[in-house]
PDB file of C-alpha atoms in Angstrom:
ATOM      1  CA  MET A  22      69.749 -52.696  79.691  1.00  0.00           C
ATOM      2  CA  SER A  23      73.463 -52.266  79.454  1.00  0.00           C
ATOM      3  CA  SER A  24      75.453 -52.200  76.122  1.00  0.00           C
ATOM      4  CA  ALA A  25      76.172 -56.073  76.685  1.00  0.00           C
ATOM      5  CA  GLY A  26      72.557 -56.339  76.839  1.00  0.00           C
ATOM      6  CA  ILE A  27      72.790 -57.622  80.375  1.00  0.00           C
ATOM      7  CA  SER A  28      69.768 -56.217  82.656  1.00  0.00           C
ATOM      8  CA  VAL A  29      68.117 -56.956  86.031  1.00  0.00           C
ATOM      9  CA  ALA A  30      64.679 -57.377  87.450  1.00  0.00           C
ATOM     10  CA  LYS A  31      63.939 -58.063  91.262  1.00  0.00           C
ATOM     11  CA  GLU A  32      61.403 -59.415  93.038  1.00  0.00           C
ATOM     12  CA  ASP A  33      60.839 -60.904  96.256  1.00  0.00           C
ATOM     13  CA  GLY A  34      64.413 -61.578  97.328  1.00  0.00           C
ATOM     14  CA  VAL A  35      65.450 -62.765  93.319  1.00  0.00           C
ATOM     15  CA  ALA A  36      67.056 -61.021  90.884  1.00  0.00           C
ATOM     16  CA  ILE A  37      66.553 -62.164  87.845  1.00  0.00           C
ATOM     17  CA  VAL A  38      69.733 -61.430  85.020  1.00  0.00           C
ATOM     18  CA  THR A  39      68.814 -61.611  81.865  1.00  0.00           C
ATOM     19  CA  PHE A  40      71.128 -61.698  78.658  1.00  0.00           C
ATOM     20  CA  ALA A  41      69.699 -60.218  75.712  1.00  0.00           C
ATOM     21  CA  GLY A  42      73.040 -59.360  73.413  1.00  0.00           C
ATOM     22  CA  GLU A  43      71.104 -60.189  70.105  1.00  0.00           C
ATOM     23  CA  PRO A  44      71.794 -62.245  68.129  1.00  0.00           C
ATOM     24  CA  VAL A  45      73.251 -64.951  70.362  1.00  0.00           C
ATOM     25  CA  ASN A  46      74.801 -62.987  73.702  1.00  0.00           C
ATOM     26  CA  ALA A  47      78.317 -63.509  72.420  1.00  0.00           C
ATOM     27  CA  MET A  48      80.194 -63.294  75.531  1.00  0.00           C
ATOM     28  CA  SER A  49      82.728 -60.591  74.514  1.00  0.00           C
ATOM     29  CA  LEU A  50      85.175 -58.396  77.158  1.00  0.00           C
ATOM     30  CA  ALA A  51      82.169 -56.306  77.128  1.00  0.00           C
ATOM     31  CA  PHE A  52      79.939 -58.583  78.461  1.00  0.00           C
ATOM     32  CA  TRP A  53      81.795 -60.172  81.085  1.00  0.00           C
ATOM     33  CA  LYS A  54      82.969 -56.765  82.753  1.00  0.00           C
ATOM     34  CA  GLU A  55      79.114 -56.126  82.974  1.00  0.00           C
ATOM     35  CA  LEU A  56      78.468 -59.101  84.421  1.00  0.00           C
ATOM     36  CA  LEU A  57      81.438 -59.307  86.813  1.00  0.00           C
ATOM     37  CA  ALA A  58      79.681 -56.002  87.920  1.00  0.00           C
ATOM     38  CA  THR A  59      76.235 -57.121  88.112  1.00  0.00           C
ATOM     39  CA  VAL A  60      77.306 -59.928  90.113  1.00  0.00           C
ATOM     40  CA  GLU A  61      79.307 -57.866  92.599  1.00  0.00           C
ATOM     41  CA  GLY A  62      76.362 -55.756  93.069  1.00  0.00           C
ATOM     42  CA  LEU A  63      73.830 -58.375  93.449  1.00  0.00           C
ATOM     43  CA  ASP A  64      75.948 -59.817  96.219  1.00  0.00           C
ATOM     44  CA  ALA A  65      76.457 -57.266  98.319  1.00  0.00           C
ATOM     45  CA  ASP A  66      72.457 -56.472  97.930  1.00  0.00           C
ATOM     46  CA  PRO A  67      71.617 -57.818 101.319  1.00  0.00           C
ATOM     47  CA  GLU A  68      67.578 -57.590  99.725  1.00  0.00           C
ATOM     48  CA  VAL A  69      68.916 -60.054  97.121  1.00  0.00           C
ATOM     49  CA  ARG A  70      68.990 -63.541  98.588  1.00  0.00           C
ATOM     50  CA  ALA A  71      69.164 -65.247  94.625  1.00  0.00           C
ATOM     51  CA  MET A  72      70.163 -65.196  91.181  1.00  0.00           C
ATOM     52  CA  VAL A  73      68.668 -66.310  88.213  1.00  0.00           C
ATOM     53  CA  PHE A  74      70.745 -66.100  84.926  1.00  0.00           C
ATOM     54  CA  HIS A  75      68.639 -66.751  81.518  1.00  0.00           C
ATOM     55  CA  SER A  76      68.538 -65.652  78.025  1.00  0.00           C
ATOM     56  CA  GLY A  77      65.829 -63.026  76.219  1.00  0.00           C
ATOM     57  CA  LEU A  78      67.008 -63.691  72.827  1.00  0.00           C
ATOM     58  CA  LYS A  79      64.849 -64.465  70.444  1.00  0.00           C
ATOM     59  CA  LYS A  80      66.219 -67.686  68.967  1.00  0.00           C
ATOM     60  CA  SER A  81      66.551 -70.698  70.890  1.00  0.00           C
ATOM     61  CA  VAL A  82      70.342 -69.891  72.458  1.00  0.00           C
ATOM     62  CA  PHE A  83      71.184 -69.456  75.730  1.00  0.00           C
ATOM     63  CA  THR A  84      74.539 -67.913  75.079  1.00  0.00           C
ATOM     64  CA  ALA A  85      77.095 -69.226  72.084  1.00  0.00           C
ATOM     65  CA  GLY A  86      79.671 -68.871  74.082  1.00  0.00           C
ATOM     66  CA  LEU A  87      83.043 -66.758  74.118  1.00  0.00           C
ATOM     67  CA  ASP A  88      83.304 -64.324  71.418  1.00  0.00           C
ATOM     68  CA  ILE A  89      85.863 -66.109  68.991  1.00  0.00           C
ATOM     69  CA  ARG A  90      87.225 -62.843  68.396  1.00  0.00           C
ATOM     70  CA  GLU A  91      88.550 -62.491  71.954  1.00  0.00           C
ATOM     71  CA  LEU A  92      90.838 -65.189  71.438  1.00  0.00           C
ATOM     72  CA  TYR A  93      92.162 -64.948  67.909  1.00  0.00           C
ATOM     73  CA  VAL A  94      95.807 -63.775  68.470  1.00  0.00           C
ATOM     74  CA  PRO A  95      95.537 -62.037  64.956  1.00  0.00           C
ATOM     75  CA  MET A  96      92.673 -60.062  66.104  1.00  0.00           C
ATOM     76  CA  THR A  97      93.634 -58.976  69.777  1.00  0.00           C
ATOM     77  CA  ASN A  98      96.859 -58.959  71.611  1.00  0.00           C
ATOM     78  CA  HIS A  99      98.809 -60.019  75.141  1.00  0.00           C
ATOM     79  CA  ASP A 100      97.358 -57.458  77.523  1.00  0.00           C
ATOM     80  CA  ARG A 101      93.535 -57.711  76.244  1.00  0.00           C
ATOM     81  CA  VAL A 102      93.489 -61.797  76.124  1.00  0.00           C
ATOM     82  CA  TYR A 103      94.909 -61.129  80.250  1.00  0.00           C
ATOM     83  CA  GLU A 104      92.179 -58.791  80.576  1.00  0.00           C
ATOM     84  CA  PHE A 105      89.905 -60.308  79.350  1.00  0.00           C
ATOM     85  CA  TRP A 106      90.637 -64.323  81.176  1.00  0.00           C
ATOM     86  CA  ALA A 107      90.927 -62.492  84.386  1.00  0.00           C
ATOM     87  CA  THR A 108      87.512 -60.507  83.758  1.00  0.00           C
ATOM     88  CA  LEU A 109      86.110 -63.776  82.811  1.00  0.00           C
ATOM     89  CA  SER A 110      87.129 -65.849  85.383  1.00  0.00           C
ATOM     90  CA  GLU A 111      86.587 -63.334  88.566  1.00  0.00           C
ATOM     91  CA  ALA A 112      82.989 -63.196  87.347  1.00  0.00           C
ATOM     92  CA  LEU A 113      82.747 -67.388  87.269  1.00  0.00           C
ATOM     93  CA  VAL A 114      84.662 -67.494  90.156  1.00  0.00           C
ATOM     94  CA  LYS A 115      82.149 -65.515  91.416  1.00  0.00           C
ATOM     95  CA  ILE A 116      79.245 -66.913  90.522  1.00  0.00           C
ATOM     96  CA  TYR A 117      80.439 -70.276  91.767  1.00  0.00           C
ATOM     97  CA  SER A 118      81.391 -69.382  95.545  1.00  0.00           C
ATOM     98  CA  THR A 119      78.957 -66.457  96.076  1.00  0.00           C
ATOM     99  CA  PRO A 120      76.439 -67.793  99.033  1.00  0.00           C
ATOM    100  CA  LYS A 121      73.334 -66.177  97.135  1.00  0.00           C
ATOM    101  CA  ILE A 122      71.509 -69.055  95.573  1.00  0.00           C
ATOM    102  CA  THR A 123      72.139 -69.583  92.004  1.00  0.00           C
ATOM    103  CA  ALA A 124      70.230 -70.799  89.366  1.00  0.00           C
ATOM    104  CA  ALA A 125      70.156 -70.962  84.892  1.00  0.00           C
ATOM    105  CA  ALA A 126      67.295 -71.344  82.928  1.00  0.00           C
ATOM    106  CA  ILE A 127      68.725 -72.411  79.576  1.00  0.00           C
ATOM    107  CA  LYS A 128      66.900 -71.742  76.439  1.00  0.00           C
ATOM    108  CA  GLY A 129      68.386 -74.098  73.464  1.00  0.00           C
ATOM    109  CA  ALA A 130      72.004 -73.986  72.925  1.00  0.00           C
ATOM    110  CA  CYS A 131      74.492 -73.388  75.645  1.00  0.00           C
ATOM    111  CA  PRO A 132      78.320 -74.507  74.194  1.00  0.00           C
ATOM    112  CA  ALA A 133      81.452 -72.882  76.417  1.00  0.00           C
ATOM    113  CA  GLY A 134      81.343 -70.339  77.812  1.00  0.00           C
ATOM    114  CA  GLY A 135      77.882 -70.250  78.924  1.00  0.00           C
ATOM    115  CA  CYS A 136      78.050 -73.927  79.692  1.00  0.00           C
ATOM    116  CA  VAL A 137      80.833 -73.278  82.356  1.00  0.00           C
ATOM    117  CA  LEU A 138      78.321 -70.304  83.935  1.00  0.00           C
ATOM    118  CA  SER A 139      75.904 -73.084  83.830  1.00  0.00           C
ATOM    119  CA  LEU A 140      77.632 -75.510  85.486  1.00  0.00           C
ATOM    120  CA  CYS A 141      79.167 -72.733  88.262  1.00  0.00           C
ATOM    121  CA  CYS A 142      75.235 -72.306  89.549  1.00  0.00           C
ATOM    122  CA  ASP A 143      73.734 -74.334  92.532  1.00  0.00           C
ATOM    123  CA  TYR A 144      70.742 -75.234  89.767  1.00  0.00           C
ATOM    124  CA  ARG A 145      69.953 -76.008  86.192  1.00  0.00           C
ATOM    125  CA  ALA A 146      66.747 -76.382  84.088  1.00  0.00           C
ATOM    126  CA  ILE A 147      66.822 -76.627  80.153  1.00  0.00           C
ATOM    127  CA  THR A 148      64.878 -76.333  77.709  1.00  0.00           C
ATOM    128  CA  ALA A 149      63.743 -80.241  75.880  1.00  0.00           C
ATOM    129  CA  ASP A 150      65.858 -78.827  72.623  1.00  0.00           C
ATOM    130  CA  GLY A 151      68.851 -77.895  74.238  1.00  0.00           C
ATOM    131  CA  SER A 152      72.287 -79.211  74.332  1.00  0.00           C
ATOM    132  CA  MET A 153      75.073 -77.976  76.375  1.00  0.00           C
ATOM    133  CA  GLY A 154      79.151 -79.210  76.955  1.00  0.00           C
ATOM    134  CA  LEU A 155      82.060 -77.788  76.665  1.00  0.00           C
ATOM    135  CA  ASN A 156      83.379 -77.733  72.886  1.00  0.00           C
ATOM    136  CA  GLU A 157      86.811 -76.209  72.831  1.00  0.00           C
ATOM    137  CA  VAL A 158      88.523 -79.315  71.772  1.00  0.00           C
ATOM    138  CA  ILE A 159      86.360 -79.075  68.221  1.00  0.00           C
ATOM    139  CA  LEU A 160      87.745 -75.416  67.938  1.00  0.00           C
ATOM    140  CA  GLY A 161      91.094 -76.198  68.298  1.00  0.00           C
ATOM    141  CA  ILE A 162      92.155 -75.303  71.583  1.00  0.00           C
ATOM    142  CA  PRO A 163      91.958 -76.775  75.313  1.00  0.00           C
ATOM    143  CA  VAL A 164      89.318 -76.617  77.839  1.00  0.00           C
ATOM    144  CA  PRO A 165      90.861 -74.813  80.109  1.00  0.00           C
ATOM    145  CA  HIS A 166      92.109 -76.022  83.391  1.00  0.00           C
ATOM    146  CA  PHE A 167      89.419 -75.091  85.717  1.00  0.00           C
ATOM    147  CA  TRP A 168      86.532 -75.396  83.324  1.00  0.00           C
ATOM    148  CA  ALA A 169      87.271 -78.839  83.653  1.00  0.00           C
ATOM    149  CA  GLN A 170      87.599 -79.217  86.934  1.00  0.00           C
ATOM    150  CA  VAL A 171      84.304 -77.885  87.149  1.00  0.00           C
ATOM    151  CA  PHE A 172      82.528 -79.447  84.817  1.00  0.00           C
ATOM    152  CA  ALA A 173      84.282 -82.861  86.612  1.00  0.00           C
ATOM    153  CA  SER A 174      82.897 -81.680  89.618  1.00  0.00           C
ATOM    154  CA  VAL A 175      79.496 -82.202  88.380  1.00  0.00           C
ATOM    155  CA  THR A 176      79.708 -85.450  85.862  1.00  0.00           C
ATOM    156  CA  GLY A 177      82.527 -87.078  87.568  1.00  0.00           C
ATOM    157  CA  GLN A 178      85.885 -87.582  86.298  1.00  0.00           C
ATOM    158  CA  ARG A 179      85.189 -90.390  83.894  1.00  0.00           C
ATOM    159  CA  GLN A 180      82.159 -88.568  82.236  1.00  0.00           C
ATOM    160  CA  ALA A 181      84.793 -85.366  82.062  1.00  0.00           C
ATOM    161  CA  GLU A 182      87.320 -87.338  80.197  1.00  0.00           C
ATOM    162  CA  LEU A 183      84.683 -88.514  77.688  1.00  0.00           C
ATOM    163  CA  LEU A 184      82.723 -85.551  77.030  1.00  0.00           C
ATOM    164  CA  LEU A 185      85.533 -83.008  77.545  1.00  0.00           C
ATOM    165  CA  GLN A 186      88.267 -84.947  75.038  1.00  0.00           C
ATOM    166  CA  SER A 187      85.216 -85.556  72.240  1.00  0.00           C
ATOM    167  CA  GLY A 188      84.034 -82.148  72.705  1.00  0.00           C
ATOM    168  CA  ALA A 189      80.719 -83.671  72.941  1.00  0.00           C
ATOM    169  CA  MET A 190      77.505 -81.298  73.199  1.00  0.00           C
ATOM    170  CA  PRO A 191      74.790 -83.716  74.863  1.00  0.00           C
ATOM    171  CA  LYS A 192      71.015 -83.427  74.547  1.00  0.00           C
ATOM    172  CA  ALA A 193      68.508 -82.845  77.463  1.00  0.00           C
ATOM    173  CA  PRO A 194      68.042 -85.960  78.017  1.00  0.00           C
ATOM    174  CA  GLU A 195      71.341 -87.167  78.305  1.00  0.00           C
ATOM    175  CA  LEU A 196      72.415 -83.886  80.033  1.00  0.00           C
ATOM    176  CA  LEU A 197      69.152 -84.641  82.852  1.00  0.00           C
ATOM    177  CA  LYS A 198      70.964 -88.160  82.723  1.00  0.00           C
ATOM    178  CA  ILE A 199      74.493 -87.610  83.925  1.00  0.00           C
ATOM    179  CA  GLY A 200      73.630 -84.424  86.533  1.00  0.00           C
ATOM    180  CA  MET A 201      74.821 -81.396  83.976  1.00  0.00           C
ATOM    181  CA  VAL A 202      71.122 -80.279  84.344  1.00  0.00           C
ATOM    182  CA  ASP A 203      68.538 -81.317  87.289  1.00  0.00           C
ATOM    183  CA  ALA A 204      65.020 -80.450  84.827  1.00  0.00           C
ATOM    184  CA  VAL A 205      64.334 -80.021  81.702  1.00  0.00           C
ATOM    185  CA  VAL A 206      61.148 -78.730  80.557  1.00  0.00           C
ATOM    186  CA  GLU A 207      59.018 -78.691  76.965  1.00  0.00           C
ATOM    187  CA  THR A 208      59.193 -75.323  75.828  1.00  0.00           C
ATOM    188  CA  ALA A 209      61.289 -71.818  76.259  1.00  0.00           C
ATOM    189  CA  ASP A 210      58.326 -70.321  78.440  1.00  0.00           C
ATOM    190  CA  GLU A 211      58.188 -72.609  80.594  1.00  0.00           C
ATOM    191  CA  VAL A 212      62.208 -73.088  81.813  1.00  0.00           C
ATOM    192  CA  LEU A 213      62.081 -69.519  83.655  1.00  0.00           C
ATOM    193  CA  PRO A 214      59.295 -70.445  86.050  1.00  0.00           C
ATOM    194  CA  ALA A 215      61.088 -73.688  86.804  1.00  0.00           C
ATOM    195  CA  ALA A 216      63.819 -72.552  87.898  1.00  0.00           C
ATOM    196  CA  LEU A 217      61.933 -69.777  89.730  1.00  0.00           C
ATOM    197  CA  LYS A 218      59.911 -72.054  91.110  1.00  0.00           C
ATOM    198  CA  GLU A 219      63.067 -74.451  92.489  1.00  0.00           C
ATOM    199  CA  VAL A 220      64.825 -71.416  94.155  1.00  0.00           C
ATOM    200  CA  ARG A 221      61.793 -70.589  95.720  1.00  0.00           C
ATOM    201  CA  LYS A 222      61.537 -73.630  97.648  1.00  0.00           C
ATOM    202  CA  TRP A 223      65.371 -73.294  98.576  1.00  0.00           C
ATOM    203  CA  LEU A 224      64.420 -69.519  99.833  1.00  0.00           C
ATOM    204  CA  LYS A 225      62.451 -71.207 102.511  1.00  0.00           C
ATOM    205  CA  TYR A 226      65.698 -72.473 104.255  1.00  0.00           C
ATOM    206  CA  ARG A 227      67.939 -69.762 106.224  1.00  0.00           C
ATOM    207  CA  ASP A 228      70.546 -68.470 104.352  1.00  0.00           C
ATOM    208  CA  ALA A 229      73.161 -69.027 106.592  1.00  0.00           C
ATOM    209  CA  SER A 230      73.411 -72.645 107.004  1.00  0.00           C
ATOM    210  CA  ARG A 231      72.613 -73.355 103.234  1.00  0.00           C
ATOM    211  CA  ALA A 232      75.219 -71.144 102.024  1.00  0.00           C
ATOM    212  CA  MET A 233      77.950 -72.628 105.383  1.00  0.00           C
ATOM    213  CA  THR A 234      76.850 -75.966 103.233  1.00  0.00           C
ATOM    214  CA  LYS A 235      77.307 -74.563 100.027  1.00  0.00           C
ATOM    215  CA  MET A 236      81.176 -73.192 101.239  1.00  0.00           C
ATOM    216  CA  SER A 237      82.165 -76.153 102.531  1.00  0.00           C
ATOM    217  CA  LEU A 238      81.254 -78.279  99.350  1.00  0.00           C
ATOM    218  CA  ARG A 239      82.597 -75.353  96.785  1.00  0.00           C
ATOM    219  CA  GLY A 240      84.966 -73.754  99.113  1.00  0.00           C
ATOM    220  CA  PRO A 241      88.357 -75.519  98.127  1.00  0.00           C
ATOM    221  CA  LEU A 242      87.750 -75.307  94.364  1.00  0.00           C
ATOM    222  CA  ALA A 243      87.099 -72.134  94.237  1.00  0.00           C
ATOM    223  CA  GLU A 244      90.011 -70.804  96.262  1.00  0.00           C
ATOM    224  CA  ARG A 245      92.143 -72.922  93.906  1.00  0.00           C
ATOM    225  CA  TRP A 246      90.697 -71.284  91.139  1.00  0.00           C
ATOM    226  CA  HIS A 247      90.560 -67.454  92.148  1.00  0.00           C
ATOM    227  CA  GLN A 248      94.429 -68.210  93.131  1.00  0.00           C
ATOM    228  CA  GLY A 249      95.217 -69.733  89.651  1.00  0.00           C
ATOM    229  CA  ILE A 250      93.909 -67.028  87.529  1.00  0.00           C
ATOM    230  CA  GLU A 251      97.163 -65.917  86.405  1.00  0.00           C
ATOM    231  CA  TRP A 252      98.454 -69.106  85.989  1.00  0.00           C
ATOM    232  CA  GLU A 253      95.371 -69.668  83.376  1.00  0.00           C
ATOM    233  CA  SER A 254      95.573 -66.979  81.950  1.00  0.00           C
ATOM    234  CA  ASP A 255      98.803 -67.807  80.720  1.00  0.00           C
ATOM    235  CA  MET A 256      98.219 -71.367  79.399  1.00  0.00           C
ATOM    236  CA  VAL A 257      95.433 -69.567  77.688  1.00  0.00           C
ATOM    237  CA  TRP A 258      97.759 -67.309  76.094  1.00  0.00           C
ATOM    238  CA  GLN A 259     100.325 -70.046  74.984  1.00  0.00           C
ATOM    239  CA  SER A 260      97.209 -72.339  73.669  1.00  0.00           C
ATOM    240  CA  LEU A 261      95.910 -69.424  71.402  1.00  0.00           C
ATOM    241  CA  ASN A 262      99.554 -68.604  69.951  1.00  0.00           C
ATOM    242  CA  GLU A 263      99.923 -72.083  68.660  1.00  0.00           C
ATOM    243  CA  PRO A 264      99.710 -71.934  64.698  1.00  0.00           C
ATOM    244  CA  GLU A 265      96.956 -75.116  64.614  1.00  0.00           C
ATOM    245  CA  ALA A 266      94.994 -73.173  66.941  1.00  0.00           C
ATOM    246  CA  ILE A 267      94.990 -70.403  64.795  1.00  0.00           C
ATOM    247  CA  GLU A 268      94.634 -71.478  61.769  1.00  0.00           C
ATOM    248  CA  SER A 269      91.123 -73.256  63.119  1.00  0.00           C
ATOM    249  CA  LEU A 270      90.382 -70.313  64.891  1.00  0.00           C
ATOM    250  CA  THR A 271      90.732 -68.292  61.301  1.00  0.00           C
ATOM    251  CA  LYS A 272      88.277 -71.022  59.952  1.00  0.00           C
ATOM    252  CA  VAL A 273      85.978 -70.435  62.139  1.00  0.00           C
ATOM    253  CA  LEU A 274      85.202 -66.639  61.889  1.00  0.00           C
ATOM    254  CA  LYS A 275      85.700 -67.224  58.368  1.00  0.00           C
ATOM    255  CA  MET A 276      82.522 -69.285  58.511  1.00  0.00           C
ATOM    256  CA  LEU A 277      80.763 -66.974  60.962  1.00  0.00           C
ATOM    257  CA  ALA A 278      81.918 -64.189  58.345  1.00  0.00           C
ATOM    258  CA  GLY A 279      80.206 -66.069  55.386  1.00  0.00           C
ATOM    259  CA  GLY A 280      83.885 -67.155  54.066  1.00  0.00           C
ATOM    260  CA  ASN A 281      84.983 -63.560  54.678  1.00  0.00           C
ATOM    261  CA  ALA A 282      88.245 -63.185  55.822  1.00  0.00           C
ATOM    262  CA  PRO A 283      88.991 -61.683  59.438  1.00  0.00           C
ATOM    263  CA  ALA A 284      88.634 -58.070  60.532  1.00  0.00           C
ATOM    264  CA  ALA A 285      91.931 -56.978  61.232  1.00  0.00           C
ATOM    265  CA  LYS A 286      91.456 -56.248  64.863  1.00  0.00           C
ATOM    266  CA  LEU A 287      88.807 -55.685  67.579  1.00  0.00           C
TER     267      LEU A 287
END
C-alpha cells in the first residue's frame, strides 16, 4: 500500500483499487498524485479490462472528500492549489473517459470529491446507510464547473439545480431513485461483490464496441473538461480567496481540530 493509502489487486482482468487512508480517506495532493499514477498505469495495462474503486476504511465512509487544508488559502499557496486542482482534474477526466469499465463500490458517506469520482464511473453500488452529493455550497464555496456538468449529466438539469444549490446529500433510496447509484445493498460486506458481479456481466461484451459507445456518450464533456482544467483552476483559486470562503473554511477546520486554530501551513 502506498503512503496515500491506495492499493491495487488484480483478478481475472479486474483491478480492485482500494482507498484505505485512515481515518477518512482525505483526498490530499498526495492522494490525487497516487490515484492519477495508478489509473494511468491500469489504463495502459492490456491485461486490465475493468477498475473497481472501493473503501478499505474501518468506518462506513467511502471518502470524506477533498482535504480541506488543500483549499484553505492561509495554509496553502497559489502554486500548490493549481497543482492540486490540475492533478485531481487529470485523474477524474481519466476515470471518466477511460475505455476500461469502471465501477464504484460505495461504503457509507460519499461527499464532494468522492461523489464526483463515483459519478465518473460507469456503475455505482452503495450501502443502505450511504449518502452522496456535492455539498460545497454548505462549506461556503461553489461547486466546480465541470463537477456540476458531470453531476447534471447523471441526474438531469433540474435535479442538479435543486441538489447542488442546496448542498444536499441524498440517502441511498433517493440516490437510486434519481439514478446517482445503480444498486443498493444492505451491508458493507456486500457492496464490493455487488459491483464486481455487475462488472463481470459487462466483461462478456467486446471491449472495443462498448468503449466506442462510451466515448460517443462521454467524449464531448471529457474533451471540454480536459481543455478547461487551467480555466477551472483559475475559478477555484479566485473563489477560495473570497473572504466569506476563508471564514467558512476556518470554521470547518476549527471544528475538525476540536476547536483549535488551523495550522499555519501544510
